[in-house]
XYZ file of C-alpha atoms in Angstrom:
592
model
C -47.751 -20.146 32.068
C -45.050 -18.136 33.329
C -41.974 -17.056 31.425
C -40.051 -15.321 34.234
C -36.241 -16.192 34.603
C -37.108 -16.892 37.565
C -39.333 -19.781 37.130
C -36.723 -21.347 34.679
C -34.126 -20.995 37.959
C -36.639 -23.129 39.797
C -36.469 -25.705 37.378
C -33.062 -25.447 36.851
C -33.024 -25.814 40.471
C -35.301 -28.937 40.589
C -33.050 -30.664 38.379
C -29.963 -29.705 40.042
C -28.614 -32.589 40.794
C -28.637 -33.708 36.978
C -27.332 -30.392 35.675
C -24.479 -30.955 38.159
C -23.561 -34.777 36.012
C -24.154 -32.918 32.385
C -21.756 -30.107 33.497
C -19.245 -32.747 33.766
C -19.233 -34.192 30.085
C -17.383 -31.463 27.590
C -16.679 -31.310 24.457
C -12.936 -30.765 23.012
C -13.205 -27.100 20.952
C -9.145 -27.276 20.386
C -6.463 -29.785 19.945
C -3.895 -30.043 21.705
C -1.179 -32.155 21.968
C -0.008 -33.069 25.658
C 3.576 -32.731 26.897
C 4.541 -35.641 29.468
C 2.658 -39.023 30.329
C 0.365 -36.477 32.979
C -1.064 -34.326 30.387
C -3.983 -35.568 28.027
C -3.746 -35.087 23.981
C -7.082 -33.396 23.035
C -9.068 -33.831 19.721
C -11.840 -31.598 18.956
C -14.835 -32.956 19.442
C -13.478 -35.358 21.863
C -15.615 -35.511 24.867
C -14.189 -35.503 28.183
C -15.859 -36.045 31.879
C -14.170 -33.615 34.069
C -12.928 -35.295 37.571
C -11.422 -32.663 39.515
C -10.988 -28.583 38.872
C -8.786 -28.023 41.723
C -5.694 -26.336 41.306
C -4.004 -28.326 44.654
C -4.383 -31.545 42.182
C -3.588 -30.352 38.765
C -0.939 -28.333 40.228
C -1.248 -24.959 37.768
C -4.116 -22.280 37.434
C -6.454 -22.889 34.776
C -5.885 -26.817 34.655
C -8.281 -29.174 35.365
C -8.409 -33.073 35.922
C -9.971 -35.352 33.689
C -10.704 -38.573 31.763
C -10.945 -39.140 28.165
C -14.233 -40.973 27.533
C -13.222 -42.635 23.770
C -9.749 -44.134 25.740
C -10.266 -44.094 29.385
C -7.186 -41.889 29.975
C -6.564 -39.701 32.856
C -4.657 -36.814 32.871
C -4.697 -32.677 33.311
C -5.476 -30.669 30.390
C -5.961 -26.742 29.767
C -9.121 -25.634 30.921
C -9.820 -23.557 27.924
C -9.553 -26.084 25.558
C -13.018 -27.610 26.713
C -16.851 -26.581 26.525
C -20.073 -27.228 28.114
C -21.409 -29.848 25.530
C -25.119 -29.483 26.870
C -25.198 -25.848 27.045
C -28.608 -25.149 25.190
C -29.249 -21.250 23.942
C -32.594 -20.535 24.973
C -35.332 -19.820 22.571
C -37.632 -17.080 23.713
C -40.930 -16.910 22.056
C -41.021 -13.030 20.610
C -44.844 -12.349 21.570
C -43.753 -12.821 24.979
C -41.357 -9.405 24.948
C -42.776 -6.577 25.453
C -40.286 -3.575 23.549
C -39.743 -0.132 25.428
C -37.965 3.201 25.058
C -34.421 2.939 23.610
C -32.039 3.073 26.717
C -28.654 3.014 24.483
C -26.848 1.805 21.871
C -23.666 -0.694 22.208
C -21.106 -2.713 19.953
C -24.023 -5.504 19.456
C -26.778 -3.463 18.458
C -29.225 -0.977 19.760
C -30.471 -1.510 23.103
C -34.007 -1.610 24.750
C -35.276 -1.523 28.069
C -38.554 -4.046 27.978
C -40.614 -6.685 29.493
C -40.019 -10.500 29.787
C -43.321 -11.901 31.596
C -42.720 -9.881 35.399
C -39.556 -8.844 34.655
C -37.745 -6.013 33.611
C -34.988 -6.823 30.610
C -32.449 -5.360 28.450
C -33.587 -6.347 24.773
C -30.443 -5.857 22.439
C -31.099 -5.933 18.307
C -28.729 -7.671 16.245
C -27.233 -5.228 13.459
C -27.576 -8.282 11.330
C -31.345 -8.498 9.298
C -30.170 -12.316 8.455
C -30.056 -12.907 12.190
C -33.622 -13.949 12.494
C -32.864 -17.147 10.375
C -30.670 -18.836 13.202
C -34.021 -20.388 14.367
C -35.718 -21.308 10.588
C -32.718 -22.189 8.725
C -34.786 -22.535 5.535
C -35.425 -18.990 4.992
C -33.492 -17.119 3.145
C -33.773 -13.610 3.229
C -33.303 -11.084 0.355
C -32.118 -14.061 -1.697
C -28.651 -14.329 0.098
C -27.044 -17.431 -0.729
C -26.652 -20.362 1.580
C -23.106 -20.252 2.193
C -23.717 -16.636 3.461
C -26.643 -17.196 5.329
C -24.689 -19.970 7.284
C -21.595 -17.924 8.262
C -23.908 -14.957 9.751
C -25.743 -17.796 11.775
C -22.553 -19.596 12.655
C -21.275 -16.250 13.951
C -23.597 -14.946 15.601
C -24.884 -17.711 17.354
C -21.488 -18.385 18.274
C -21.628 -15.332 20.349
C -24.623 -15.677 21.809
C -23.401 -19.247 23.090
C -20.266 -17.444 24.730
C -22.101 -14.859 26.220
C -25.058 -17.296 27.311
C -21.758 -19.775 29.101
C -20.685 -16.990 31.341
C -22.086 -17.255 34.537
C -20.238 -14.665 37.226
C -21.858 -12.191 40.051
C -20.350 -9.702 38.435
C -21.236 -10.053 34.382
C -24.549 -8.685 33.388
C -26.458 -12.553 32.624
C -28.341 -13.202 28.854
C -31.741 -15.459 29.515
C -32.316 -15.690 25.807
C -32.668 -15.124 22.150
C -35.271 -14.093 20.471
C -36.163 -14.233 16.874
C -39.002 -12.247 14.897
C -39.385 -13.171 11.325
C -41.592 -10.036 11.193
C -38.643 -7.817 11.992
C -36.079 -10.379 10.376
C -33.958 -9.737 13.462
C -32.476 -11.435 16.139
C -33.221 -10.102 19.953
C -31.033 -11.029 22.934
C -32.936 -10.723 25.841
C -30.538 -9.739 28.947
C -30.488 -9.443 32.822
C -31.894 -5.215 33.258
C -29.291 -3.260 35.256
C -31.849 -0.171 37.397
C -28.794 1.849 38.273
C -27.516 2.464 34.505
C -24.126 2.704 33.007
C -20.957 3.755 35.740
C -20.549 6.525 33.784
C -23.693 7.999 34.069
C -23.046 8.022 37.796
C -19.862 9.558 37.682
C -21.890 12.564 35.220
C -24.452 12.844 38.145
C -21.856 13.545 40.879
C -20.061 15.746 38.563
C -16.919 14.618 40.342
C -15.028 10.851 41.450
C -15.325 7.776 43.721
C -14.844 7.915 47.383
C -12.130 6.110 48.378
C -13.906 3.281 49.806
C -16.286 3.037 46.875
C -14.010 3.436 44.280
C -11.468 0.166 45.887
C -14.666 -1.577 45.641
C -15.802 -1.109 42.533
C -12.471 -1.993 41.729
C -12.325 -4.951 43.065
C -15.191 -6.080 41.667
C -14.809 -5.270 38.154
C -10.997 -6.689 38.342
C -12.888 -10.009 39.649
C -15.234 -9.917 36.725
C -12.555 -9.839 34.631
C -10.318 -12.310 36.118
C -13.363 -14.627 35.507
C -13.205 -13.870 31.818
C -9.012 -14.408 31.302
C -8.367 -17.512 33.207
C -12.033 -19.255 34.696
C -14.371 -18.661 31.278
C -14.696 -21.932 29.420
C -13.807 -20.142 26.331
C -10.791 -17.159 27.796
C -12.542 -14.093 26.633
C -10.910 -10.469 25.517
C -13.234 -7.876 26.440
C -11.125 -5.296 23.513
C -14.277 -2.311 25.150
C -13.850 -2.231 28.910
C -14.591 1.452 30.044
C -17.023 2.937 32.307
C -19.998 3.096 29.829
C -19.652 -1.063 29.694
C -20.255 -1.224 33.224
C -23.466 -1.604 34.568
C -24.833 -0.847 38.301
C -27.435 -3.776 38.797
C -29.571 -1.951 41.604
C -31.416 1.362 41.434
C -29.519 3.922 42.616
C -31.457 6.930 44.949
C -28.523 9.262 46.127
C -25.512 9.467 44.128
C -23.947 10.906 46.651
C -24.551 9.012 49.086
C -21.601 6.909 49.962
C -23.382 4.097 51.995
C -25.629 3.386 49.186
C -23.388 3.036 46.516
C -20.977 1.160 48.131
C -23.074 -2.298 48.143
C -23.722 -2.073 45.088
C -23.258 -4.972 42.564
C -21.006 -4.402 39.158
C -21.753 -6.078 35.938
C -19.818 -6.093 32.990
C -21.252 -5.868 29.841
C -21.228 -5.192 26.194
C -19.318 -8.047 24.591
C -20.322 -7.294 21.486
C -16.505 -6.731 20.393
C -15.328 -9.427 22.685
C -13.289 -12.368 21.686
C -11.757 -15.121 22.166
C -8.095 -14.774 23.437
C -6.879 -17.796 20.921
C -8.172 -15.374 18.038
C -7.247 -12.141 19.674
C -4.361 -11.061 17.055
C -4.425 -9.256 14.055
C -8.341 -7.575 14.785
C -10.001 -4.873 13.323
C -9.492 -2.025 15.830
C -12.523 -1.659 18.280
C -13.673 0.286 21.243
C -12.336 3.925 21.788
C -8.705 5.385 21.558
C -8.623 6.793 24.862
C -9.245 3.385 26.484
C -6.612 1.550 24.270
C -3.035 0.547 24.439
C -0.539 1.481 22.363
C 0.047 -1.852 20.829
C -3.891 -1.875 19.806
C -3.936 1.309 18.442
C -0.905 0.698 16.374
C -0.940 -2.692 15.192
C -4.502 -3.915 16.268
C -3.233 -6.789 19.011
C -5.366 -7.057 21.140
C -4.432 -9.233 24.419
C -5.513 -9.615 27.773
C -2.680 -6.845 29.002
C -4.387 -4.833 26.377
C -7.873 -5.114 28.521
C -5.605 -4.632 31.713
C -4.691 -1.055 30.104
C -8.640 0.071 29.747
C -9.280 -1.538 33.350
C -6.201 1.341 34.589
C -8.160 4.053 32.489
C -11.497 3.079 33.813
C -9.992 3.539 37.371
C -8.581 6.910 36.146
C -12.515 7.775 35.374
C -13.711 6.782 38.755
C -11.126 8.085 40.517
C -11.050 11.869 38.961
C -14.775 11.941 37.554
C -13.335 13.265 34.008
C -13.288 11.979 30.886
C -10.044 10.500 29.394
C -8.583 13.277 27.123
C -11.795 15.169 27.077
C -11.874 18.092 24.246
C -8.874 15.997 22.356
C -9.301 15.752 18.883
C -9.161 11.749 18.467
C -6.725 11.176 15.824
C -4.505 13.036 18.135
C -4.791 11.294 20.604
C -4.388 7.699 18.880
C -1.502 9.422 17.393
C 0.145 10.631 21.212
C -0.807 7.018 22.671
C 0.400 5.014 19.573
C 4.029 6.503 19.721
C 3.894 7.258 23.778
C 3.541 10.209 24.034
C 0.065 11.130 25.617
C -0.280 9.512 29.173
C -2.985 10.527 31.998
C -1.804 13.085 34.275
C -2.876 11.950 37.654
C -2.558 14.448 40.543
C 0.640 15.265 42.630
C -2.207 14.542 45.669
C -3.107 11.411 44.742
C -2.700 8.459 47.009
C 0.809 6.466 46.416
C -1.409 3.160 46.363
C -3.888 4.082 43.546
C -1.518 6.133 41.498
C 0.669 2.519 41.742
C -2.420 0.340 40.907
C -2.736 2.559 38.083
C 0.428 3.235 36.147
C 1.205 -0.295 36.857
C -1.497 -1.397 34.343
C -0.048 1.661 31.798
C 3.850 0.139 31.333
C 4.521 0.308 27.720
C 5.488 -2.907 27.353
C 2.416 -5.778 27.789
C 4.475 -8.231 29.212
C 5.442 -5.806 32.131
C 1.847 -4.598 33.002
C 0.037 -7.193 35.899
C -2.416 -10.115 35.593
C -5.906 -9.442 36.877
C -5.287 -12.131 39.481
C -2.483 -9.910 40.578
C -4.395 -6.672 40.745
C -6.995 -8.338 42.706
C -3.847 -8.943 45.853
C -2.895 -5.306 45.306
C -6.903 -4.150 46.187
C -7.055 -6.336 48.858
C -4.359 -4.820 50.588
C -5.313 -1.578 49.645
C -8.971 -2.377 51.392
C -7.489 -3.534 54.341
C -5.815 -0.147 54.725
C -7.532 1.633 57.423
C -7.360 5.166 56.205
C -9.854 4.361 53.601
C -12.538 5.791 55.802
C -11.952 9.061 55.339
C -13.587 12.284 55.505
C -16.465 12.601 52.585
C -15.957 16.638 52.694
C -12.082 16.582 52.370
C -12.008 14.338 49.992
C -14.501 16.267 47.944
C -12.626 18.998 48.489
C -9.083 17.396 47.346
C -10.825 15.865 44.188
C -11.961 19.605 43.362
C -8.602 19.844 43.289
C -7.462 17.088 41.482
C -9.962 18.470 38.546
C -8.136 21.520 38.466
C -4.592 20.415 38.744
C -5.895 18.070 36.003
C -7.584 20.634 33.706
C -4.764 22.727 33.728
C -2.217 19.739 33.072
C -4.973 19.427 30.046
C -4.612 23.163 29.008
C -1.109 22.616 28.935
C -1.082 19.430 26.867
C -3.320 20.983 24.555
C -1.071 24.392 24.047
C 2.099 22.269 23.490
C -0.213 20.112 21.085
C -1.046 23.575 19.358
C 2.173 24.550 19.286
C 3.657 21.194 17.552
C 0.222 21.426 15.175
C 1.531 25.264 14.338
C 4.981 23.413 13.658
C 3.220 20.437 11.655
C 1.210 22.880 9.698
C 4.247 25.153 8.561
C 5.567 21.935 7.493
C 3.475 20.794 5.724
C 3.305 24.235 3.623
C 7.109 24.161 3.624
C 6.725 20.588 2.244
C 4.393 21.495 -0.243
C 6.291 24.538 -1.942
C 9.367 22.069 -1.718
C 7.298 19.755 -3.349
C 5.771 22.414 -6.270
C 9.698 23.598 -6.856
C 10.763 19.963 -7.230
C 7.679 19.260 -9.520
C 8.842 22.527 -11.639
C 12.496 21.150 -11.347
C 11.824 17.557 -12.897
C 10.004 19.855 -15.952
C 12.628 21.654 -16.525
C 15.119 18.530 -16.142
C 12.421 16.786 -18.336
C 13.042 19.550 -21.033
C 16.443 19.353 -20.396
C 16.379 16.311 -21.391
C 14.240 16.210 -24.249
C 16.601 19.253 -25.616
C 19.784 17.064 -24.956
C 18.272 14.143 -27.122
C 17.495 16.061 -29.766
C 20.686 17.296 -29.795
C 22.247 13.890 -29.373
C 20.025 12.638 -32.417
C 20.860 15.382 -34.918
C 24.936 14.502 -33.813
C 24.185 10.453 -34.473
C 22.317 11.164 -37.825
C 25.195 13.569 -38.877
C 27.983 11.244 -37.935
C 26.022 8.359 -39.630
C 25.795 11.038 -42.877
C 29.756 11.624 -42.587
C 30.390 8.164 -41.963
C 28.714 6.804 -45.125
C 30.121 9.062 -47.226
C 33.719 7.808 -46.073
C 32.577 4.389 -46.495
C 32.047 5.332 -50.114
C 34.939 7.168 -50.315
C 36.804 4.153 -49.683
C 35.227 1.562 -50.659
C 36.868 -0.770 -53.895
C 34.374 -0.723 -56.792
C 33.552 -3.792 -58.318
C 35.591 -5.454 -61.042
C 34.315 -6.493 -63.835
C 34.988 -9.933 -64.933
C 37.000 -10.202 -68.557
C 35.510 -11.866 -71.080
C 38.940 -11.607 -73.883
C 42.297 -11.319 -74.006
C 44.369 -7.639 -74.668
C 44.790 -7.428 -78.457
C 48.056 -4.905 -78.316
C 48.549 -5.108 -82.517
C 44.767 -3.630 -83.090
C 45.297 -0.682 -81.606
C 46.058 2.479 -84.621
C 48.273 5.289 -83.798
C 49.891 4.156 -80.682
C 53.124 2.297 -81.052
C 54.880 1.214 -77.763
C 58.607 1.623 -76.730
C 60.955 1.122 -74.498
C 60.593 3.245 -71.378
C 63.450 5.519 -72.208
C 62.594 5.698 -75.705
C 61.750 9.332 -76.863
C 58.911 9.910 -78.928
C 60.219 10.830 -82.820
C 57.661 12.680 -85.001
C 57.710 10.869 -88.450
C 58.385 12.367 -91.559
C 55.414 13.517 -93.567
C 53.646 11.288 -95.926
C 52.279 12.005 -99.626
C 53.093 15.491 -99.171
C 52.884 18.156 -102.212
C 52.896 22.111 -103.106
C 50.927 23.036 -106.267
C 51.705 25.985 -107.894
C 50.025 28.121 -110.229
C 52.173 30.159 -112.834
C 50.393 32.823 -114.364
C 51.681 34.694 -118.025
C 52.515 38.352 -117.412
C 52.068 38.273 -113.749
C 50.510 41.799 -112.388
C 53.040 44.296 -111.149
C 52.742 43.483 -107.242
C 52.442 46.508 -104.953
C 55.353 45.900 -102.316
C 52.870 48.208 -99.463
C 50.654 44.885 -99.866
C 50.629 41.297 -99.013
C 50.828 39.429 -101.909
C 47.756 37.108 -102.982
C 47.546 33.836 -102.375
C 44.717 32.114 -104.372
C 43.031 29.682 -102.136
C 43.923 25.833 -102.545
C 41.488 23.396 -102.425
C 41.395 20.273 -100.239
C 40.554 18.184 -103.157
C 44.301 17.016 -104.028
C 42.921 16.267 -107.938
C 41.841 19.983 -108.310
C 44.533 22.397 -109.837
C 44.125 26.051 -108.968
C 44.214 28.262 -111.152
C 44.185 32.039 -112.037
C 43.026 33.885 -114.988
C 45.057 33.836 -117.501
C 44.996 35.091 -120.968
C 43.983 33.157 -123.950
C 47.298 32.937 -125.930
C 49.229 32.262 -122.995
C 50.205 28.330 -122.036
C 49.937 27.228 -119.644
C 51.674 24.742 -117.431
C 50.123 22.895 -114.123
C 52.359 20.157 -112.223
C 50.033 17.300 -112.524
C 49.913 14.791 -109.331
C 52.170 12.472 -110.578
C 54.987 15.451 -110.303
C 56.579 14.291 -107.285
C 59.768 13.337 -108.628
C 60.375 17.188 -110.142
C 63.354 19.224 -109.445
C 60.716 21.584 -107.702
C 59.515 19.301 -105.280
C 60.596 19.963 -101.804
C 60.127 17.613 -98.953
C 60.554 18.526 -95.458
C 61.816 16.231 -92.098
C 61.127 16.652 -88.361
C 63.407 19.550 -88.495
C 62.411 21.206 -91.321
C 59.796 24.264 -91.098
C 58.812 25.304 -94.798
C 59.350 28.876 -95.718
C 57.140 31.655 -97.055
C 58.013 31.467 -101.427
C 60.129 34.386 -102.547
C 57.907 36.169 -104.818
C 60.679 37.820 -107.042
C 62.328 33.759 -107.415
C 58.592 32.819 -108.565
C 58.814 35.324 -111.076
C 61.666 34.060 -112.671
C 60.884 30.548 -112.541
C 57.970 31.578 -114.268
C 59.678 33.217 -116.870
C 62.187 30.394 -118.015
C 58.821 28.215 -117.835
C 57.022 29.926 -120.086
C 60.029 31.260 -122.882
């Protein structure tokens, strides 16, 4: 049994004529809802026999004629918006690859060059180890759970239906898949390109395209690409087209040989980060900055003007033989792209017609920069120019000096880049002292503060202090409620009169003087006070002095208060000191 491609193309061929009817039947992957009685209102999952894909009849690019099997109806509807409904991926058994050396590694997965029966193939690994259950559904590896097991199938077999649907000259062809439950992996077996990567060319010659070779390389990877925009089934983004992604399908002998390289057939590859253009917006960023437009690199939109920017920087690659931005540090050059900045120098030498075909495709606005379809008119009138044919040894010569007009337009992009980096990096040490003194200026404002409340709370608690003690201060005690009435007559030795009265001091009540007499009274020494024998308090007592026994004597008794010898005084009275020598002679006349 053979396994070739090739023998599958002879059946394929045998059963042309049948392919040719299934091609016709799609399926609806998008609704859409037709404008006018001409256009046709698509379900998904609709199917749809396809009458006529001639532009003349549907009267726009990338609308095709056809009928609506469920209703009959015939109308024009967007080409994209329909699939192959009997496009089968092929199942490849994986005893019948045989796995060589590792020839490169791409967006998909690493990639291998190998053996498929006769012929030599490109075996790329999925990075995903659930990949392998896309054929036996009912394993599940490492335990995942079904849900995630079915949206790694889903996706990746998704884009190995997209890539398997793409049938152009000039993009590199997938025969297969091929699980291995031994590996748990998924292989995609591919069409094997003997000349390698465009790049590696370009690195062999150690300098550019000729003229002639360059246009038509050009042309044929702007065709390729055309294809995928506006003829794919499904319109596919590319988001990684650079040199490296584009493979030379022949082996190459001479690279410098201009008559061999200039038959040679282009194929695109790697569309491991490709896409469909309906979900083109809002991706992760992909692919390399040097190859990407500004709006990619900046807000991750990726378009088909974006992949019309990398096709202008892949001709900058053939054309000069250099790298993009080579010895640029890649966040700076993101950064110079993103805001503008950074743009390819291309020499002051350079022919008028590529330097147009290639700043055309760098206008900073997407809208502005050219459809592939439109790029394709400007080659062909390039190729019809007849001073393509140049001489091989002046041109060599002039692209010599392209590379050095180039390297020093480099040197001087990078030493204006050094000298804004300088700039950046004093500013950013001016920022950060700035920011240290505005750190040490919100402490001190922070103490400042805490200070200032302090402050403020020993004011409030003093001003609450001041104002309670006025609120006593002033504040009414509380009366107490009276229980009686006033009793004016109970109350002793207070008498109340008029307002003007004056106060009178009363005469004195039960007043008295006792006196003693005594019988030959002592001779009194005028030099001295004369004696007065203390009186008692006891009014009943008489005082007395000592007297001889033969002598009378005579005490006033207490009821003496009517005798001649009483004396009473008034208000205005003061009594007087007793005259010592009348005493005497009262006494006398008392006693005899």
């Amino acid at each position: 049994m053979n396994n070739s491609p090739s023998s599958s193309s002879n059946n394929n061929n045998e059963n042309g004529d049948v392919n040719e009817n299934l091609d016709k039947i799609l399926d609806v992957i998008f609704d859409y809802n037709g404008n006018g009685d001409d256009e046709l209102t698509l379900r998904r999952g609709n199917k749809l026999e396809v009458l006529s894909t001639d532009e003349s009849i549907s009267g726009s690019r990338g609308w095709w004629t056809g009928r609506l099997i469920d209703t009959n109806s015939v109308g024009i509807f967007p080409a994209n918006f329909v699939a192959n409904s009997q496009t089968n991926l092929r199942i490849i058994n994986f005893n019948d690859l045989q796995i060589g050396e590792t020839i490169g590694v791409g967006g998909f997965g690493h990639v291998f060059h190998g053996k498929f029966g006769d012929v030599d193939v490109a075996i790329k690994t999925a990075k995903s180890l659930a990949s392998f259950c896309s054929i036996s559904p009912t394993t599940t590896p490492d335990g995942a759970s079904d849900a995630v097991q079915n949206t790694l199938i889903d996706s990746l077999l998704r884009e190995a239906r997209l890539f398997s649907n793409l049938k152009h000259r000039n993009i590199i062809q997938l025969f297969g898949v091929s699980p291995s439950s031994i590996t748990k992996n998924l292989y995609l077996v591919m069409e094997y390109a003997h000349g390698g990567a465009l790049s590696h060319l370009l690195q062999k010659r150690q300098c550019g395209l000729y003229p002639n070779v360059f246009i038509q390389y050009a042309k044929q990877i702007a065709d390729g690409m055309q294809y995928l925009h506006e003829e794919a089934c499904e319109h596919i983004i590319h988001r990684d087209l650079k040199c490296s992604n584009i493979l030379i399908l022949e082996e190459i002998h001479d690279s410098h040989d201009d008559n061999e390289l200039l038959y040679k057939t282009l194929k695109i590859t790697d569309f491991g980060l490709a896409r469909i253009q309906l979900q083109s917006s809002n991706m992760s960023a992909a692919g390399t900055f040097a190859w990407m437009s500004p709006e990619c690199i900046r807000n991750s939109e990726f378009s088909t003007k974006s992949d019309v920017w990398s096709f202008g920087v892949l001709l900058w690659e053939c054309l000069t033989g250099e790298l993009p931005y080579k010895g640029f540090d890649q966040m700076q050059v993101a950064f110079g792209i993103a805001t503008n900045k950074y743009s390819l120098p291309i020499p002051s030498t350079c022919p008028d017609e590529f330097a147009q075909l290639m700043t055309s495709c760098w206008k900073a606005l997407p809208d502005e920069r050219p459809k592939f379809c439109d790029l394709l008119e400007q080659i062909n009138q390039i190729i019809e120019r007849s001073y393509m044919q140049s001489n091989e040894d002046s041109y060599q010569s002039l692209q010599n000096d392209w590379r050095l007009e180039i390297q020093d337009m480099f040197n001087e992009l990078k030493e204006k880049e050094q000298e804004i980096r300088d700039r950046e990096q004093a500013m950013y040490e001016r920022s950060l002292e700035q920011n240290h003194q505005r750190l040490q200026l919100e402490k001190w404002e922070q103490q400042l503060h805490e200070r200032e409340m302090h402050i403020v709370e020993l004011e409030l608690k003093l001003l609450m202090a001041a104002n309670n003690q006025e609120r006593l201060n002033h504040q009414t005690p509380k009366i107490q409620e009276r229980s009686g009435r006033f009793m004016r007559s109970l109350l002793k030795g207070h008498s109340t009169t008029s307002a003007n009265a004056q106060t009178v001091i009363s005469s004195p009540t039960n007043f008295r003087h006792l006196i003693s007499v005594c019988h030959n009274p002592p001779s009194l020494d005028h030099n001295s006070s004369p004696t007065i024998p203390p009186s008692s308090t006891s009014s009943s007592s008489p005082i007395s002095c000592p007297m001889p026994s033969n002598s009378s004597i005579t005490v006033l008794s207490n009821k003496s208060f009517n005798s001649p010898y009483e004396r009473s005084f008034s208000s205005n009275s003061t009594p007087s000191t007793p005259n010592m020598s009348r005493l005497r002679t009262l006494t006398s006349q008392i006693c005899y």
